[in-house]
PDB file of C-alpha atoms and ligand atoms in Angstrom:
ATOM      1  CA  MET A 741      -0.097  -0.103   0.090  1.00 44.00           C
ATOM      2  CA  GLN A 742       1.311   3.679  -0.931  1.00 46.00           C
ATOM      3  CA  SER A 743       1.732   6.070   1.976  1.00 46.00           C
ATOM      4  CA  LYS A 744       0.194   9.362   1.893  1.00 44.00           C
ATOM      5  CA  ASP A 745       3.317  10.980   0.993  1.00 46.00           C
ATOM      6  CA  GLN A 746       3.723   8.565  -2.208  1.00 47.00           C
ATOM      7  CA  ILE A 747       0.363   9.346  -3.159  1.00 45.00           C
ATOM      8  CA  GLY A 748       0.859  12.928  -2.927  1.00 47.00           C
ATOM      9  CA  GLN A 749       3.912  12.730  -5.170  1.00 50.00           C
ATOM     10  CA  SER A 750       2.493  10.643  -7.693  1.00 50.00           C
ATOM     11  CA  THR A 751      -0.259  13.046  -8.222  1.00 62.00           C
ATOM     12  CA  LYS A 752       1.938  15.932  -8.361  1.00 89.00           C
ATOM     13  CA  LYS A 753       3.243  17.385 -12.018  1.00 96.00           C
ATOM     14  CA  GLN A 754       6.544  16.605 -13.129  1.00 98.00           C
ATOM     15  CA  ALA A 755       8.400  18.704 -16.109  1.00 98.00           C
ATOM     16  CA  LEU A 756       8.117  17.667 -19.663  1.00 98.00           C
ATOM     17  CA  THR A 757      11.157  19.258 -21.972  1.00 98.00           C
ATOM     18  CA  VAL A 758      11.976  19.002 -25.563  1.00 98.00           C
ATOM     19  CA  ASP A 759      15.290  20.281 -27.088  1.00 98.00           C
ATOM     20  CA  VAL A 760      14.089  21.717 -30.635  1.00 98.00           C
ATOM     21  CA  GLU A 761      16.915  20.727 -32.798  1.00 97.00           C
ATOM     22  CA  ASP A 762      17.180  18.691 -36.134  1.00 96.00           C
ATOM     23  CA  TYR A 763      19.105  15.323 -36.500  1.00 95.00           C
ATOM     24  CA  PHE A 764      22.052  17.266 -38.013  1.00 93.00           C
ATOM     25  CA  HIS A 765      22.489  19.705 -35.275  1.00 94.00           C
ATOM     26  CA  VAL A 766      23.393  17.074 -32.505  1.00 92.00           C
ATOM     27  CA  SER A 767      26.835  17.105 -31.036  1.00 87.00           C
ATOM     28  CA  ALA A 768      27.628  13.204 -32.160  1.00 85.00           C
ATOM     29  CA  PHE A 769      27.626  14.609 -35.826  1.00 90.00           C
ATOM     30  CA  GLU A 770      29.490  17.644 -35.405  1.00 87.00           C
ATOM     31  CA  GLY A 771      32.634  16.377 -36.970  1.00 87.00           C
ATOM     32  CA  VAL A 772      31.036  15.161 -39.901  1.00 90.00           C
ATOM     33  CA  ILE A 773      28.498  18.034 -40.779  1.00 93.00           C
ATOM     34  CA  ALA A 774      29.712  21.729 -40.926  1.00 91.00           C
ATOM     35  CA  GLN A 775      27.253  24.359 -40.107  1.00 92.00           C
ATOM     36  CA  SER A 776      27.506  25.699 -43.751  1.00 94.00           C
ATOM     37  CA  ASP A 777      25.862  22.484 -44.784  1.00 93.00           C
ATOM     38  CA  TRP A 778      22.947  23.057 -42.520  1.00 94.00           C
ATOM     39  CA  PRO A 779      20.888  24.710 -44.805  1.00 94.00           C
ATOM     40  CA  THR A 780      21.170  22.072 -47.654  1.00 94.00           C
ATOM     41  CA  LEU A 781      20.067  19.176 -45.515  1.00 94.00           C
ATOM     42  CA  GLU A 782      16.501  17.969 -45.386  1.00 93.00           C
ATOM     43  CA  PHE A 783      14.770  19.873 -42.673  1.00 96.00           C
ATOM     44  CA  ARG A 784      12.630  17.727 -40.423  1.00 96.00           C
ATOM     45  CA  VAL A 785      12.339  19.430 -37.040  1.00 97.00           C
ATOM     46  CA  GLU A 786       9.161  21.241 -37.951  1.00 98.00           C
ATOM     47  CA  LYS A 787       7.089  18.591 -39.000  1.00 97.00           C
ATOM     48  CA  ASN A 788       8.253  16.395 -36.229  1.00 98.00           C
ATOM     49  CA  THR A 789       7.778  19.175 -33.350  1.00 98.00           C
ATOM     50  CA  TYR A 790       4.176  19.745 -34.970  1.00 98.00           C
ATOM     51  CA  ARG A 791       3.524  16.041 -34.365  1.00 97.00           C
ATOM     52  CA  LEU A 792       4.628  16.327 -30.824  1.00 98.00           C
ATOM     53  CA  LEU A 793       2.390  19.173 -30.453  1.00 98.00           C
ATOM     54  CA  GLU A 794      -0.734  17.116 -31.435  1.00 98.00           C
ATOM     55  CA  LEU A 795       0.416  14.381 -28.965  1.00 98.00           C
ATOM     56  CA  PHE A 796       0.848  16.804 -26.182  1.00 98.00           C
ATOM     57  CA  GLU A 797      -2.827  18.514 -26.775  1.00 98.00           C
ATOM     58  CA  LYS A 798      -4.303  14.448 -27.001  1.00 98.00           C
ATOM     59  CA  LYS A 799      -2.304  13.607 -23.803  1.00 98.00           C
ATOM     60  CA  GLN A 800      -2.880  16.958 -21.930  1.00 97.00           C
ATOM     61  CA  ALA A 801       0.519  17.308 -21.282  1.00 98.00           C
ATOM     62  CA  LYS A 802       2.370  21.044 -21.125  1.00 98.00           C
ATOM     63  CA  CYS A 803       5.791  21.298 -21.954  1.00 98.00           C
ATOM     64  CA  THR A 804       8.989  23.517 -22.089  1.00 98.00           C
ATOM     65  CA  PHE A 805      10.484  23.385 -25.680  1.00 98.00           C
ATOM     66  CA  PHE A 806      14.195  24.634 -25.479  1.00 98.00           C
ATOM     67  CA  THR A 807      14.539  25.921 -28.953  1.00 98.00           C
ATOM     68  CA  LEU A 808      17.463  26.598 -31.154  1.00 98.00           C
ATOM     69  CA  GLY A 809      17.433  30.035 -32.677  1.00 98.00           C
ATOM     70  CA  TRP A 810      18.528  28.762 -36.145  1.00 98.00           C
ATOM     71  CA  VAL A 811      15.348  26.668 -36.107  1.00 98.00           C
ATOM     72  CA  ALA A 812      13.128  29.442 -34.838  1.00 98.00           C
ATOM     73  CA  GLN A 813      14.226  31.719 -37.603  1.00 97.00           C
ATOM     74  CA  ARG A 814      13.095  28.954 -40.317  1.00 96.00           C
ATOM     75  CA  CYS A 815       9.964  28.254 -38.766  1.00 96.00           C
ATOM     76  CA  PRO A 816       8.399  31.112 -36.837  1.00 96.00           C
ATOM     77  CA  ASN A 817       4.830  29.676 -37.029  1.00 97.00           C
ATOM     78  CA  LEU A 818       5.858  26.611 -35.162  1.00 98.00           C
ATOM     79  CA  ILE A 819       6.999  29.005 -32.546  1.00 98.00           C
ATOM     80  CA  LYS A 820       3.842  30.630 -32.637  1.00 97.00           C
ATOM     81  CA  ALA A 821       1.932  27.381 -32.142  1.00 98.00           C
ATOM     82  CA  ILE A 822       3.852  26.197 -29.216  1.00 98.00           C
ATOM     83  CA  VAL A 823       3.174  29.169 -27.589  1.00 98.00           C
ATOM     84  CA  GLU A 824      -0.551  29.587 -28.621  1.00 98.00           C
ATOM     85  CA  GLN A 825      -1.053  26.110 -27.198  1.00 98.00           C
ATOM     86  CA  GLY A 826       0.262  27.011 -23.936  1.00 97.00           C
ATOM     87  CA  HIS A 827       3.500  25.610 -23.725  1.00 98.00           C
ATOM     88  CA  GLU A 828       6.577  27.426 -22.402  1.00 98.00           C
ATOM     89  CA  LEU A 829       9.388  28.533 -24.903  1.00 98.00           C
ATOM     90  CA  ALA A 830      12.689  28.594 -24.061  1.00 98.00           C
ATOM     91  CA  SER A 831      16.459  28.777 -25.350  1.00 98.00           C
ATOM     92  CA  HIS A 832      18.699  26.214 -26.635  1.00 98.00           C
ATOM     93  CA  GLY A 833      21.142  28.584 -28.023  1.00 98.00           C
ATOM     94  CA  PHE A 834      21.348  29.609 -31.578  1.00 98.00           C
ATOM     95  CA  ALA A 835      23.768  27.124 -33.146  1.00 96.00           C
ATOM     96  CA  HIS A 836      23.920  24.403 -30.843  1.00 96.00           C
ATOM     97  CA  GLN A 837      27.580  25.018 -29.969  1.00 95.00           C
ATOM     98  CA  ARG A 838      28.782  23.531 -26.511  1.00 95.00           C
ATOM     99  CA  VAL A 839      29.532  26.205 -24.327  1.00 97.00           C
ATOM    100  CA  THR A 840      32.924  24.298 -23.613  1.00 95.00           C
ATOM    101  CA  ASP A 841      33.941  25.323 -26.977  1.00 95.00           C
ATOM    102  CA  MET A 842      32.948  29.099 -26.520  1.00 97.00           C
ATOM    103  CA  THR A 843      34.503  31.940 -25.335  1.00 98.00           C
ATOM    104  CA  PRO A 844      32.486  34.322 -23.126  1.00 98.00           C
ATOM    105  CA  GLU A 845      31.890  36.675 -25.770  1.00 98.00           C
ATOM    106  CA  GLN A 846      30.967  33.920 -28.193  1.00 98.00           C
ATOM    107  CA  PHE A 847      28.423  32.688 -25.519  1.00 98.00           C
ATOM    108  CA  ARG A 848      27.275  36.228 -25.031  1.00 98.00           C
ATOM    109  CA  SER A 849      26.532  36.684 -28.786  1.00 98.00           C
ATOM    110  CA  ASP A 850      25.042  33.263 -29.328  1.00 98.00           C
ATOM    111  CA  VAL A 851      22.643  33.561 -26.452  1.00 98.00           C
ATOM    112  CA  SER A 852      21.490  36.932 -26.936  1.00 98.00           C
ATOM    113  CA  LYS A 853      20.810  36.079 -30.664  1.00 98.00           C
ATOM    114  CA  SER A 854      18.770  33.084 -29.750  1.00 98.00           C
ATOM    115  CA  LYS A 855      16.801  35.284 -26.887  1.00 98.00           C
ATOM    116  CA  GLN A 856      15.983  37.805 -29.541  1.00 98.00           C
ATOM    117  CA  VAL A 857      14.935  35.503 -32.617  1.00 98.00           C
ATOM    118  CA  LEU A 858      12.639  33.485 -30.086  1.00 98.00           C
ATOM    119  CA  GLU A 859      11.016  36.548 -28.304  1.00 98.00           C
ATOM    120  CA  GLU A 860      10.263  38.176 -31.712  1.00 97.00           C
ATOM    121  CA  ALA A 861       8.570  34.977 -32.914  1.00 96.00           C
ATOM    122  CA  ALA A 862       6.878  34.588 -29.522  1.00 96.00           C
ATOM    123  CA  GLY A 863       5.808  37.736 -28.714  1.00 95.00           C
ATOM    124  CA  GLN A 864       6.884  37.080 -25.095  1.00 93.00           C
ATOM    125  CA  ALA A 865      10.048  36.758 -22.771  1.00 96.00           C
ATOM    126  CA  ILE A 866      11.970  33.876 -22.734  1.00 98.00           C
ATOM    127  CA  ILE A 867      13.366  32.897 -19.245  1.00 98.00           C
ATOM    128  CA  GLY A 868      14.955  29.575 -19.556  1.00 98.00           C
ATOM    129  CA  TYR A 869      17.790  28.352 -21.227  1.00 98.00           C
ATOM    130  CA  ARG A 870      19.554  24.782 -21.598  1.00 98.00           C
ATOM    131  CA  ALA A 871      23.228  24.460 -22.980  1.00 98.00           C
ATOM    132  CA  PRO A 872      23.761  22.248 -25.854  1.00 97.00           C
ATOM    133  CA  SER A 873      25.018  18.749 -24.564  1.00 94.00           C
ATOM    134  CA  PHE A 874      24.583  20.142 -20.967  1.00 96.00           C
ATOM    135  CA  SER A 875      28.037  21.763 -21.443  1.00 96.00           C
ATOM    136  CA  PHE A 876      28.274  23.676 -18.261  1.00 97.00           C
ATOM    137  CA  ASN A 877      30.941  22.678 -15.905  1.00 96.00           C
ATOM    138  CA  ASP A 878      33.628  23.941 -13.892  1.00 95.00           C
ATOM    139  CA  SER A 879      35.661  25.511 -16.442  1.00 96.00           C
ATOM    140  CA  ASN A 880      32.741  27.888 -17.944  1.00 97.00           C
ATOM    141  CA  THR A 881      30.419  29.231 -14.581  1.00 97.00           C
ATOM    142  CA  TRP A 882      31.091  32.635 -16.177  1.00 98.00           C
ATOM    143  CA  ALA A 883      28.127  31.559 -18.371  1.00 98.00           C
ATOM    144  CA  TYR A 884      25.779  32.139 -15.464  1.00 98.00           C
ATOM    145  CA  GLU A 885      26.837  35.635 -15.134  1.00 98.00           C
ATOM    146  CA  ILE A 886      26.184  36.291 -18.855  1.00 98.00           C
ATOM    147  CA  LEU A 887      22.491  34.235 -18.602  1.00 98.00           C
ATOM    148  CA  SER A 888      21.730  36.701 -15.627  1.00 98.00           C
ATOM    149  CA  GLU A 889      22.981  39.913 -17.512  1.00 98.00           C
ATOM    150  CA  GLN A 890      20.650  38.537 -20.706  1.00 98.00           C
ATOM    151  CA  GLY A 891      17.459  38.483 -18.316  1.00 98.00           C
ATOM    152  CA  PHE A 892      17.305  34.759 -17.996  1.00 98.00           C
ATOM    153  CA  GLU A 893      15.959  33.219 -14.863  1.00 98.00           C
ATOM    154  CA  TYR A 894      16.818  29.547 -14.877  1.00 98.00           C
ATOM    155  CA  SER A 895      18.863  27.153 -16.653  1.00 98.00           C
ATOM    156  CA  SER A 896      18.818  23.448 -17.257  1.00 98.00           C
ATOM    157  CA  SER A 897      22.209  22.882 -18.423  1.00 98.00           C
ATOM    158  CA  THR A 898      23.859  20.482 -16.023  1.00 97.00           C
ATOM    159  CA  TYR A 899      24.019  16.494 -16.049  1.00 95.00           C
ATOM    160  CA  PRO A 900      25.532  15.130 -12.546  1.00 94.00           C
ATOM    161  CA  ILE A 901      26.760  11.953 -13.975  1.00 91.00           C
ATOM    162  CA  ASP A 902      30.148  10.678 -15.310  1.00 86.00           C
ATOM    163  CA  HIS A 903      29.887  10.499 -18.949  1.00 80.00           C
ATOM    164  CA  ASP A 904      32.427  10.526 -21.733  1.00 76.00           C
ATOM    165  CA  LEU A 905      30.619  13.715 -23.444  1.00 77.00           C
ATOM    166  CA  TYR A 906      29.219  15.702 -20.639  1.00 80.00           C
ATOM    167  CA  GLY A 907      28.459  15.575 -17.096  1.00 88.00           C
ATOM    168  CA  VAL A 908      29.382  17.429 -13.784  1.00 92.00           C
ATOM    169  CA  PRO A 909      29.502  14.268 -11.260  1.00 90.00           C
ATOM    170  CA  ASN A 910      30.288  16.401  -8.441  1.00 93.00           C
ATOM    171  CA  TRP A 911      27.920  18.970  -8.743  1.00 96.00           C
ATOM    172  CA  PRO A 912      24.354  19.316  -7.083  1.00 96.00           C
ATOM    173  CA  ARG A 913      21.556  16.578  -7.991  1.00 96.00           C
ATOM    174  CA  PHE A 914      18.666  19.140  -7.272  1.00 97.00           C
ATOM    175  CA  LYS A 915      17.608  22.599  -8.148  1.00 97.00           C
ATOM    176  CA  PHE A 916      19.828  25.263  -6.622  1.00 97.00           C
ATOM    177  CA  GLN A 917      20.333  29.153  -6.850  1.00 98.00           C
ATOM    178  CA  ARG A 918      23.439  30.121  -8.293  1.00 98.00           C
ATOM    179  CA  PRO A 919      25.063  33.358  -6.623  1.00 97.00           C
ATOM    180  CA  GLU A 920      24.838  34.994 -10.194  1.00 97.00           C
ATOM    181  CA  GLY A 921      20.936  34.848  -9.586  1.00 97.00           C
ATOM    182  CA  ILE A 922      20.179  31.715 -11.687  1.00 98.00           C
ATOM    183  CA  LEU A 923      18.170  29.046 -10.546  1.00 98.00           C
ATOM    184  CA  GLU A 924      19.922  25.968 -11.944  1.00 98.00           C
ATOM    185  CA  ILE A 925      17.929  22.634 -12.450  1.00 98.00           C
ATOM    186  CA  PRO A 926      20.226  19.479 -13.212  1.00 98.00           C
ATOM    187  CA  VAL A 927      18.903  16.497 -15.068  1.00 96.00           C
ATOM    188  CA  PRO A 928      17.625  13.986 -12.597  1.00 97.00           C
ATOM    189  CA  THR A 929      19.521  10.997 -11.388  1.00 95.00           C
ATOM    190  CA  VAL A 930      19.511   8.056  -9.133  1.00 94.00           C
ATOM    191  CA  ARG A 931      21.960   6.873  -6.722  1.00 92.00           C
ATOM    192  CA  LYS A 932      23.418   3.369  -7.412  1.00 89.00           C
ATOM    193  CA  ASN A 933      26.728   1.941  -5.927  1.00 90.00           C
ATOM    194  CA  ASN A 934      27.951   5.394  -4.878  1.00 89.00           C
ATOM    195  CA  ASN A 935      27.281   6.697  -8.416  1.00 92.00           C
ATOM    196  CA  ASN A 936      24.685   8.764 -10.212  1.00 93.00           C
ATOM    197  CA  ILE A 937      22.740   7.254 -12.776  1.00 91.00           C
ATOM    198  CA  GLY A 938      21.045   9.490 -15.561  1.00 92.00           C
ATOM    199  CA  ILE A 939      17.361   9.070 -15.567  1.00 94.00           C
ATOM    200  CA  GLY A 940      16.473  12.319 -17.229  1.00 94.00           C
ATOM    201  CA  GLY A 941      15.718  10.926 -20.718  1.00 93.00           C
ATOM    202  CA  GLY A 942      17.562  10.802 -24.133  1.00 81.00           C
ATOM    203  CA  GLY A 943      19.943   8.086 -24.983  1.00 85.00           C
ATOM    204  CA  TYR A 944      19.347   6.222 -21.800  1.00 86.00           C
ATOM    205  CA  PHE A 945      15.566   6.321 -22.084  1.00 94.00           C
ATOM    206  CA  ARG A 946      15.532   4.481 -25.624  1.00 93.00           C
ATOM    207  CA  LEU A 947      18.435   2.156 -24.178  1.00 90.00           C
ATOM    208  CA  TYR A 948      16.323   0.679 -21.262  1.00 92.00           C
ATOM    209  CA  PRO A 949      12.928  -1.269 -21.414  1.00 95.00           C
ATOM    210  CA  TYR A 950      10.105   1.200 -20.190  1.00 97.00           C
ATOM    211  CA  TRP A 951       9.489  -0.589 -17.180  1.00 97.00           C
ATOM    212  CA  LEU A 952      13.022   0.037 -15.639  1.00 95.00           C
ATOM    213  CA  SER A 953      12.728   3.603 -16.509  1.00 96.00           C
ATOM    214  CA  LYS A 954       9.467   3.830 -14.719  1.00 97.00           C
ATOM    215  CA  ARG A 955      10.789   1.936 -11.772  1.00 96.00           C
ATOM    216  CA  ARG A 956      13.672   4.281 -11.395  1.00 95.00           C
ATOM    217  CA  ILE A 957      11.330   7.630 -11.989  1.00 97.00           C
ATOM    218  CA  ASP A 958       9.095   5.958  -9.285  1.00 97.00           C
ATOM    219  CA  ASN A 959      12.090   5.289  -7.095  1.00 95.00           C
ATOM    220  CA  TYR A 960      13.482   9.011  -7.474  1.00 96.00           C
ATOM    221  CA  LEU A 961       9.871  10.558  -6.761  1.00 97.00           C
ATOM    222  CA  ASN A 962       9.441   8.383  -3.482  1.00 96.00           C
ATOM    223  CA  VAL A 963      12.856   8.672  -2.080  1.00 95.00           C
ATOM    224  CA  GLU A 964      13.984  11.988  -3.253  1.00 95.00           C
ATOM    225  CA  LYS A 965      10.386  13.804  -3.079  1.00 95.00           C
ATOM    226  CA  GLN A 966      11.716  16.238  -5.777  1.00 96.00           C
ATOM    227  CA  PRO A 967      10.116  16.950  -8.992  1.00 97.00           C
ATOM    228  CA  TYR A 968      11.121  14.824 -12.037  1.00 98.00           C
ATOM    229  CA  SER A 969      12.059  16.228 -15.506  1.00 98.00           C
ATOM    230  CA  PHE A 970      12.291  14.508 -18.804  1.00 98.00           C
ATOM    231  CA  TYR A 971      13.855  15.591 -21.874  1.00 98.00           C
ATOM    232  CA  PHE A 972      13.874  14.306 -25.444  1.00 97.00           C
ATOM    233  CA  HIS A 973      14.161  15.558 -29.019  1.00 97.00           C
ATOM    234  CA  PRO A 974      12.134  15.602 -32.134  1.00 97.00           C
ATOM    235  CA  TRP A 975      14.615  13.541 -34.285  1.00 96.00           C
ATOM    236  CA  GLU A 976      14.057  10.704 -31.424  1.00 96.00           C
ATOM    237  CA  VAL A 977      10.555  10.054 -32.510  1.00 95.00           C
ATOM    238  CA  ASP A 978      11.616  10.224 -36.476  1.00 94.00           C
ATOM    239  CA  PRO A 979      12.998   6.971 -37.335  1.00 92.00           C
ATOM    240  CA  ARG A 980      12.760   7.584 -41.250  1.00 92.00           C
ATOM    241  CA  GLN A 981      15.516  10.542 -40.703  1.00 91.00           C
ATOM    242  CA  PRO A 982      18.249  10.611 -43.323  1.00 91.00           C
ATOM    243  CA  ARG A 983      21.255   8.584 -42.132  1.00 90.00           C
ATOM    244  CA  VAL A 984      24.410  10.530 -41.754  1.00 88.00           C
ATOM    245  CA  GLY A 985      27.537   8.958 -43.373  1.00 84.00           C
ATOM    246  CA  GLY A 986      30.845   9.200 -41.777  1.00 83.00           C
ATOM    247  CA  ALA A 987      30.526   9.206 -38.173  1.00 85.00           C
ATOM    248  CA  SER A 988      31.931   6.964 -35.753  1.00 87.00           C
ATOM    249  CA  VAL A 989      30.454   3.495 -35.044  1.00 86.00           C
ATOM    250  CA  LYS A 990      29.699   4.724 -31.428  1.00 86.00           C
ATOM    251  CA  SER A 991      28.133   8.086 -32.578  1.00 87.00           C
ATOM    252  CA  LYS A 992      25.773   6.070 -34.915  1.00 87.00           C
ATOM    253  CA  LEU A 993      24.787   3.575 -32.469  1.00 84.00           C
ATOM    254  CA  ARG A 994      23.880   6.359 -29.762  1.00 86.00           C
ATOM    255  CA  HIS A 995      21.897   8.380 -32.150  1.00 90.00           C
ATOM    256  CA  TYR A 996      20.061   5.456 -33.964  1.00 90.00           C
ATOM    257  CA  LEU A 997      19.332   3.352 -31.135  1.00 88.00           C
ATOM    258  CA  ASN A 998      15.714   2.092 -30.598  1.00 88.00           C
ATOM    259  CA  LEU A 999      14.291   5.080 -32.506  1.00 89.00           C
ATOM    260  CA  SER A1000      11.258   3.084 -33.716  1.00 89.00           C
ATOM    261  CA  ARG A1001      10.449   2.323 -30.137  1.00 91.00           C
ATOM    262  CA  MET A1002      10.555   5.697 -28.745  1.00 94.00           C
ATOM    263  CA  GLU A1003       7.260   7.615 -29.461  1.00 95.00           C
ATOM    264  CA  GLY A1004       5.590   4.189 -27.918  1.00 96.00           C
ATOM    265  CA  LYS A1005       7.617   4.955 -24.741  1.00 97.00           C
ATOM    266  CA  VAL A1006       7.079   8.601 -24.743  1.00 97.00           C
ATOM    267  CA  ILE A1007       3.163   7.743 -25.007  1.00 98.00           C
ATOM    268  CA  ARG A1008       3.233   5.752 -22.063  1.00 98.00           C
ATOM    269  CA  LEU A1009       5.283   8.114 -19.978  1.00 98.00           C
ATOM    270  CA  LEU A1010       2.660  10.870 -20.987  1.00 98.00           C
ATOM    271  CA  GLU A1011      -0.007   8.695 -19.686  1.00 98.00           C
ATOM    272  CA  ASP A1012       1.748   7.447 -16.526  1.00 98.00           C
ATOM    273  CA  TYR A1013       2.414  11.022 -15.231  1.00 98.00           C
ATOM    274  CA  GLN A1014       1.145  14.282 -15.222  1.00 97.00           C
ATOM    275  CA  TRP A1015       3.189  16.883 -17.048  1.00 98.00           C
ATOM    276  CA  ASP A1016       3.800  20.772 -16.975  1.00 98.00           C
ATOM    277  CA  THR A1017       6.391  23.324 -17.976  1.00 98.00           C
ATOM    278  CA  MET A1018       9.757  23.930 -16.288  1.00 98.00           C
ATOM    279  CA  LYS A1019       8.526  27.268 -15.289  1.00 97.00           C
ATOM    280  CA  SER A1020       5.447  26.174 -13.381  1.00 97.00           C
ATOM    281  CA  VAL A1021       7.037  22.725 -11.816  1.00 97.00           C
ATOM    282  CA  TYR A1022      10.127  24.708 -10.600  1.00 97.00           C
ATOM    283  CA  LEU A1023       9.281  28.314 -10.466  1.00 96.00           C
ATOM    284  CA  ASP A1024       5.744  27.733  -9.424  1.00 89.00           C
ATOM    285  CA  ARG A1025       4.732  30.228 -12.196  1.00 86.00           C
ATOM    286  CA  GLY A1026       2.126  29.933 -15.067  1.00 81.00           C
ATOM    287  CA  ILE A1027       2.649  30.666 -18.731  1.00 74.00           C
TER     288      ILE A1027
HETATM  289 ZN1   ZN B1471      20.777  19.717 -28.064  1.00 88.73          ZN
END
């Protein structure tokens, strides 16, 4: 039998997030696709995101869309649809560069350009930011100062796990206020054998069977009593996307693994929990 606490937690809302980028923007392919090639590649993110909007409407889920400025420039109507349907629009930067590869000046320029494009298309202020590939770490904490100066209020740019491409295993696991005035909301993890295991979505969610992901999420909610947040990408529900040649076997395995099963898993997740925006769940503010 569930305790009152467990029942209380399971009826609370969790935060649903989508990083709005296309299959050719991902960091795994940055070595084989140049930014100058992006306009020549088949653009699929618009159609895929409209499909997600339909799905969220059907399942009565609200979501935060961390959107690339590069995408918003190409489909302002999609941005309007996101906002009109009561979701939160937030920034994923302009050109999907890892913050670890940028100078403070480059970061300021990328982030302010994305904010401007998104705000123009949406007609409302953008307060949330997510760094490409969760690339905030000890080497670039100056980024918080710049986010604050640009009018952002929160960030979800850290993943406290040990991983070859990203991760800050020694950073906090739950939301915390940075001295620069930004609320940082890390991707959720569970503790196992003195390690943090990522349970926030993406590749892990595609790799593991749904029952295991659900068991870990339930464990997190019951033990930690913290809100849960989930992230995924429009290209993860697009098994027919063009295959990128020249990438490493590891990158291809990560990117293409279980794409055909992803949508079914996301639908189960939408049905098993109640979903709202980052702003509502973590800042307790409506849209
Ligand atoms: Zn991304």
